Structures are given as structure tokens and as C-alpha cells.
GROMACS .gro file of C-alpha atoms in nm:
model
  245
    1MET     CA    1  14.832  23.936  27.725
    2PRO     CA    2  14.584  24.218  27.789
    3LEU     CA    3  14.381  24.339  27.495
    4SER     CA    4  14.457  24.702  27.574
    5PRO     CA    5  14.546  24.914  27.878
    6SER     CA    6  14.182  25.004  27.924
    7ALA     CA    7  13.833  24.912  27.812
    8ASP     CA    8  13.729  25.277  27.810
    9PRO     CA    9  13.677  25.381  27.446
   10ASP     CA   10  13.713  25.745  27.546
   11ALA     CA   11  14.060  25.704  27.700
   12PRO     CA   12  14.313  25.911  27.498
   13GLY     CA   13  14.561  25.709  27.293
   14VAL     CA   14  14.391  25.377  27.365
   15ARG     CA   15  14.246  25.147  27.101
   16ALA     CA   16  13.885  25.088  27.194
   17VAL     CA   17  13.807  24.729  27.285
   18ARG     CA   18  13.524  24.594  27.074
   19VAL     CA   19  13.249  24.453  27.294
   20ASP     CA   20  12.938  24.253  27.210
   21VAL     CA   21  12.663  24.184  27.463
   22VAL     CA   22  12.481  23.859  27.385
   23LEU     CA   23  12.118  23.870  27.499
   24PRO     CA   24  11.932  23.537  27.465
   25CYS     CA   25  11.568  23.621  27.401
   26LEU     CA   26  11.243  23.426  27.415
   27ASP     CA   27  10.932  23.645  27.425
   28GLU     CA   28  11.089  23.946  27.598
   29ALA     CA   29  10.908  24.224  27.412
   30ALA     CA   30  10.816  24.405  27.735
   31ALA     CA   31  11.171  24.400  27.871
   32LEU     CA   32  11.373  24.477  27.558
   33PRO     CA   33  11.344  24.860  27.559
   34TRP     CA   34  11.471  24.879  27.919
   35VAL     CA   35  11.755  24.635  27.853
   36LEU     CA   36  11.876  24.780  27.524
   37GLU     CA   37  11.866  25.137  27.656
   38ARG     CA   38  12.124  25.033  27.916
   39VAL     CA   39  12.378  24.872  27.685
   40PRO     CA   40  12.685  25.101  27.702
   41GLN     CA   41  12.737  25.332  27.408
   42GLY     CA   42  12.976  25.188  27.151
   43TRP     CA   43  12.899  24.828  27.243
   44ARG     CA   44  12.692  24.605  27.015
   45ALA     CA   45  12.378  24.438  27.147
   46VAL     CA   46  12.332  24.093  26.990
   47VAL     CA   47  11.978  23.975  27.058
   48VAL     CA   48  11.942  23.605  26.986
   49ASP     CA   49  11.579  23.531  26.917
   50ASN     CA   50  11.503  23.175  27.027
   51GLY     CA   51  11.160  23.140  26.873
   52SER     CA   52  10.970  23.439  27.011
   53THR     CA   53  10.608  23.488  26.911
   54ASP     CA   54  10.558  23.835  27.063
   55GLY     CA   55  10.752  24.041  26.810
   56SER     CA   56  11.071  24.054  27.018
   57ALA     CA   57  11.295  24.033  26.712
   58ASP     CA   58  11.128  24.327  26.540
   59ILE     CA   59  11.142  24.538  26.856
   60ALA     CA   60  11.511  24.460  26.909
   61ARG     CA   61  11.593  24.545  26.548
   62SER     CA   62  11.399  24.872  26.568
   63LEU     CA   63  11.600  24.970  26.875
   64GLY     CA   64  11.931  24.918  26.694
   65ALA     CA   65  12.026  24.570  26.808
   66THR     CA   66  12.175  24.305  26.583
   67VAL     CA   67  11.927  24.017  26.572
   68VAL     CA   68  12.035  23.656  26.533
   69HIS     CA   69  11.777  23.380  26.491
   70GLU     CA   70  11.838  23.046  26.664
   71PRO     CA   71  11.551  22.804  26.595
   72ARG     CA   72  11.685  22.531  26.822
   73ARG     CA   73  11.529  22.590  27.163
   74GLY     CA   74  11.754  22.610  27.465
   75PHE     CA   75  11.934  22.875  27.667
   76GLY     CA   76  12.271  22.736  27.568
   77ALA     CA   77  12.175  22.721  27.203
   78ALA     CA   78  12.083  23.090  27.208
   79CYS     CA   79  12.396  23.195  27.398
   80HIS     CA   80  12.626  22.997  27.171
   81ALA     CA   81  12.460  23.133  26.856
   82GLY     CA   82  12.537  23.482  26.985
   83LEU     CA   83  12.897  23.387  27.058
   84LEU     CA   84  12.940  23.247  26.708
   85ALA     CA   85  12.785  23.562  26.558
   86SER     CA   86  13.022  23.790  26.749
   87ASP     CA   87  13.341  23.933  26.604
   88ALA     CA   88  13.429  24.142  26.911
   89ASP     CA   89  13.735  24.124  27.135
   90VAL     CA   90  13.526  24.070  27.448
   91VAL     CA   91  13.187  23.900  27.467
   92CYS     CA   92  12.945  23.962  27.751
   93PHE     CA   93  12.633  23.764  27.834
   94CYS     CA   94  12.328  23.904  28.010
   95ASP     CA   95  11.968  23.799  28.055
   96CYS     CA   96  11.717  23.987  27.844
   97ASP     CA   97  11.437  24.000  28.102
   98ALA     CA   98  11.525  24.331  28.277
   99SER     CA   99  11.650  24.154  28.590
  100LEU     CA  100  12.008  24.267  28.521
  101ASP     CA  101  12.137  24.601  28.392
  102PRO     CA  102  12.386  24.555  28.104
  103GLY     CA  103  12.552  24.882  28.204
  104LEU     CA  104  12.695  24.698  28.505
  105LEU     CA  105  12.921  24.506  28.268
  106ARG     CA  106  13.163  24.797  28.225
  107PRO     CA  107  13.401  24.692  28.508
  108PHE     CA  108  13.373  24.330  28.394
  109VAL     CA  109  13.506  24.427  28.052
  110ARG     CA  110  13.776  24.647  28.203
  111ASP     CA  111  13.907  24.359  28.413
  112VAL     CA  112  13.914  24.123  28.115
  113ALA     CA  113  14.069  24.379  27.883
  114ASP     CA  114  14.337  24.475  28.135
  115GLY     CA  115  14.423  24.111  28.202
  116ALA     CA  116  14.314  24.125  28.568
  117ALA     CA  117  14.086  23.827  28.505
  118GLU     CA  118  14.004  23.596  28.219
  119MET     CA  119  13.639  23.569  28.314
  120VAL     CA  120  13.426  23.788  28.538
  121LEU     CA  121  13.092  23.666  28.672
  122GLY     CA  122  12.809  23.864  28.827
  123ARG     CA  123  12.707  23.760  29.179
  124ARG     CA  124  12.338  23.839  29.198
  125ARG     CA  125  12.219  24.042  29.495
  126PRO     CA  126  11.836  24.055  29.509
  127GLN     CA  127  11.702  24.410  29.549
  128GLU     CA  128  11.336  24.328  29.609
  129HIS     CA  129  11.134  24.051  29.764
  130GLY     CA  130  11.055  23.790  29.502
  131ALA     CA  131  11.339  23.886  29.269
  132TRP     CA  132  11.497  23.545  29.323
  133PRO     CA  133  11.261  23.258  29.420
  134ALA     CA  134  11.369  23.068  29.731
  135HIS     CA  135  11.392  22.731  29.553
  136ALA     CA  136  11.608  22.882  29.279
  137ARG     CA  137  11.838  23.049  29.532
  138ALA     CA  138  11.877  22.727  29.730
  139GLY     CA  139  11.958  22.538  29.411
  140ASN     CA  140  12.221  22.794  29.324
  141VAL     CA  141  12.389  22.756  29.664
  142ALA     CA  142  12.399  22.378  29.625
  143LEU     CA  143  12.537  22.414  29.273
  144ALA     CA  144  12.813  22.648  29.391
  145ARG     CA  145  12.915  22.391  29.653
  146MET     CA  146  12.925  22.112  29.395
  147LEU     CA  147  13.128  22.335  29.164
  148ARG     CA  148  13.376  22.400  29.447
  149ARG     CA  149  13.421  22.026  29.500
  150ARG     CA  150  13.465  21.971  29.126
  151THR     CA  151  13.700  22.262  29.047
  152GLY     CA  152  13.815  22.426  29.370
  153LEU     CA  153  13.656  22.757  29.269
  154ARG     CA  154  13.504  22.946  29.562
  155LEU     CA  155  13.219  23.110  29.372
  156HIS     CA  156  12.882  23.208  29.515
  157ASP     CA  157  12.671  23.235  29.201
  158LEU     CA  158  12.660  23.076  28.857
  159GLY     CA  159  12.446  23.356  28.719
  160PRO     CA  160  12.410  23.459  28.356
  161MET     CA  161  12.598  23.792  28.365
  162ARG     CA  162  12.961  23.747  28.261
  163ALA     CA  163  13.241  23.864  28.032
  164ALA     CA  164  13.541  23.697  27.869
  165ARG     CA  165  13.747  23.712  27.551
  166ARG     CA  166  13.566  23.574  27.249
  167GLU     CA  167  13.854  23.364  27.116
  168ALA     CA  168  13.914  23.214  27.458
  169LEU     CA  169  13.547  23.123  27.494
  170LEU     CA  170  13.546  22.954  27.154
  171GLY     CA  171  13.853  22.760  27.262
  172LEU     CA  172  13.660  22.599  27.548
  173GLY     CA  173  13.472  22.378  27.301
  174LEU     CA  174  13.136  22.422  27.474
  175THR     CA  175  12.884  22.152  27.385
  176ASP     CA  176  12.585  22.201  27.616
  177ARG     CA  177  12.297  22.377  27.445
  178ARG     CA  178  12.047  22.383  27.731
  179SER     CA  179  12.055  22.508  28.088
  180GLY     CA  180  12.398  22.362  28.159
  181TYR     CA  181  12.574  22.604  27.923
  182PRO     CA  182  12.670  22.871  28.181
  183LEU     CA  183  12.799  22.606  28.420
  184GLN     CA  184  12.995  22.422  28.152
  185MET     CA  185  13.160  22.750  28.057
  186VAL     CA  186  13.286  22.798  28.413
  187VAL     CA  187  13.388  22.434  28.462
  188ARG     CA  188  13.592  22.423  28.143
  189ALA     CA  189  13.745  22.763  28.211
  190ALA     CA  190  13.850  22.637  28.554
  191ASP     CA  191  13.998  22.321  28.399
  192ALA     CA  192  14.198  22.548  28.169
  193GLY     CA  193  14.339  22.741  28.463
  194TRP     CA  194  14.157  23.071  28.398
  195ARG     CA  195  14.151  23.347  28.657
  196ILE     CA  196  13.781  23.379  28.738
  197GLU     CA  197  13.646  23.665  28.949
  198GLU     CA  198  13.307  23.766  29.088
  199ARG     CA  199  13.147  24.110  29.115
  200ASP     CA  200  12.827  24.189  29.301
  201VAL     CA  201  12.539  24.303  29.079
  202PRO     CA  202  12.189  24.417  29.179
  203TYR     CA  203  11.924  24.161  29.083
  204LEU     CA  204  11.574  24.289  29.004
  205PRO     CA  205  11.243  24.107  28.956
  206ARG     CA  206  11.232  23.991  28.598
  207THR     CA  207  10.971  24.114  28.352
  208GLY     CA  208  10.742  23.822  28.269
  209LYS     CA  209  10.770  23.459  28.376
  210SER     CA  210  11.098  23.272  28.389
  211LYS     CA  211  11.135  22.988  28.138
  212VAL     CA  212  11.362  22.799  28.379
  213THR     CA  213  11.328  22.870  28.751
  214GLY     CA  214  10.973  22.999  28.711
  215THR     CA  215  10.841  22.647  28.655
  216TRP     CA  216  10.908  22.314  28.823
  217ARG     CA  217  10.962  22.153  28.484
  218GLY     CA  218  11.216  22.416  28.389
  219THR     CA  219  11.391  22.379  28.723
  220TRP     CA  220  11.407  22.001  28.684
  221HIS     CA  221  11.555  22.030  28.335
  222ALA     CA  222  11.813  22.279  28.461
  223VAL     CA  223  11.919  22.052  28.747
  224ARG     CA  224  11.948  21.756  28.511
  225ASP     CA  225  12.158  21.950  28.262
  226MET     CA  226  12.389  22.086  28.531
  227ARG     CA  227  12.442  21.748  28.694
  228ALA     CA  228  12.550  21.614  28.356
  229VAL     CA  229  12.803  21.896  28.323
  230LEU     CA  230  12.947  21.833  28.671
  231ALA     CA  231  12.978  21.465  28.589
  232GLU     CA  232  13.213  21.539  28.298
  233PRO     CA  233  13.571  21.428  28.370
  234PRO     CA  234  13.823  21.712  28.407
  235ARG     CA  235  13.986  21.803  28.078
  236ALA     CA  236  14.354  21.873  28.036
  237ALA     CA  237  14.422  22.246  28.040
  238ALA     CA  238  14.625  22.224  27.720
  239SER     CA  239  14.331  22.077  27.532
  240ILE     CA  240  14.096  22.366  27.606
  241ARG     CA  241  14.319  22.668  27.663
  242ALA     CA  242  14.251  22.920  27.390
  243GLU     CA  243  14.523  23.049  27.165
  244GLY     CA  244  14.698  23.356  27.296
  245THR     CA  245  14.607  23.301  27.663
   0.00000   0.00000   0.00000
């Protein structure tokens, strides 16, 4: 059932859909002002500090964001801490490095709220040379092909920008707390029979150095985590379908 006829809080006679944007953060002080300025008005920015040493948490708090501290290192750990801290109808995820504009999530939320899709993913489209390193892009293509073989989904990108209902996400029982988290979310959603859509989003050069694809060690860890996710046996839809979907 759709959450409301529209995700537009200004639409007359429509109950505004509550939206949280989870922003996993590790030393993103330089990017935070740009990112938080672009979170749509009326939505809550949930910055999950994953052990920053550059004052990111203080900057985020001063700019009006809700700050959650997750001491356990890992992209998945930060994302899941934000999901658990949310009490919104719809939860969005977006990188906190200024490579993606949170304002682009508006149509994602509208599709989820209207029931057109149960999850919407952002397909990254690089806008400048160097925005997406060649080895990272090649790895993403290979991953999309493996995902297609595993689930049948014809997706092009397993990027970080996405939106779905909070209760449904919690119902997936996500367990990965490292780089495999975004992939596990899609795999388990596919096993549950969700309608998953893609939307093109401009992809900009990130501010600062990537903790994953910016290093060979980070890339290796990501590949290892994602292979483990793809090796999981398919789960019965009834066991992971969230209540009310």
C-alpha cells in the first residue's frame, strides 16, 4: 500500500511523508556543508559519524543535522546505525563526500511513497573525468552482471544513493556491516520480490580520498565482502518480506 498519494509535503490535503537521509561519514568535514545544504527542506539529515577525527560530527551538528555515533568501523555499520536511528516513513541513503546531490532523491521518495517502486537506486553518470576511477567502474559492471545471474535484476549500478520504506528495510534482516551492505540490501530485496527501479543521477568527483575504491586495499575488501553476499543462498520471500508490503 502506498504511504500517501504524494511525497510532496506542500501538496494540499496530503499528509507529508517523513523522510530521513542517512549519510555515513568518516572525515568529511570539507564536504558536509555542500551536502547538507542540498538535503530537501523538511527532510532530516542523519549523519552517522564512523570515527572521524576532523570535526565532522561538530560541523554536521552545527548545520542542523542529527548526529549518530557508530564506533564500529565499516560502511555497512554506519548505514545500519542510521537506519536503526530513523523513525521516518522513508529512508534514503547517500554518500557524504559531495559526489552525489541529496536533492536528487526527491523523485526516488515520490516513487516509493506512491507505491510505484519499493526501492529506487541511483545509476551514477560521471560528469567529469576522474569522477569514477576506471577500476571501480569496471568492478561495478562485473558486479551488476553477477547480480543479474543471482537475482535476475537487470541493474547497471549498485551505487549508494537509494530510497525505500524504513520498516521494509528493517524486515530484510541485513547482516553485512562492511562494503557488502548495499549489495546485500538489493539481493535480499530481490529475493523478497520487491519492485526495484533505477534513476540516472549525476556523479561528481568526490571531496577527499575514497576509503574504498580510492585504495587497492579498500577495493580488495569491497570485492571480498560482495562475493560473500552473492554466495548467500536465496532466502524465501516470506521470511524477509516486511510487514505491510
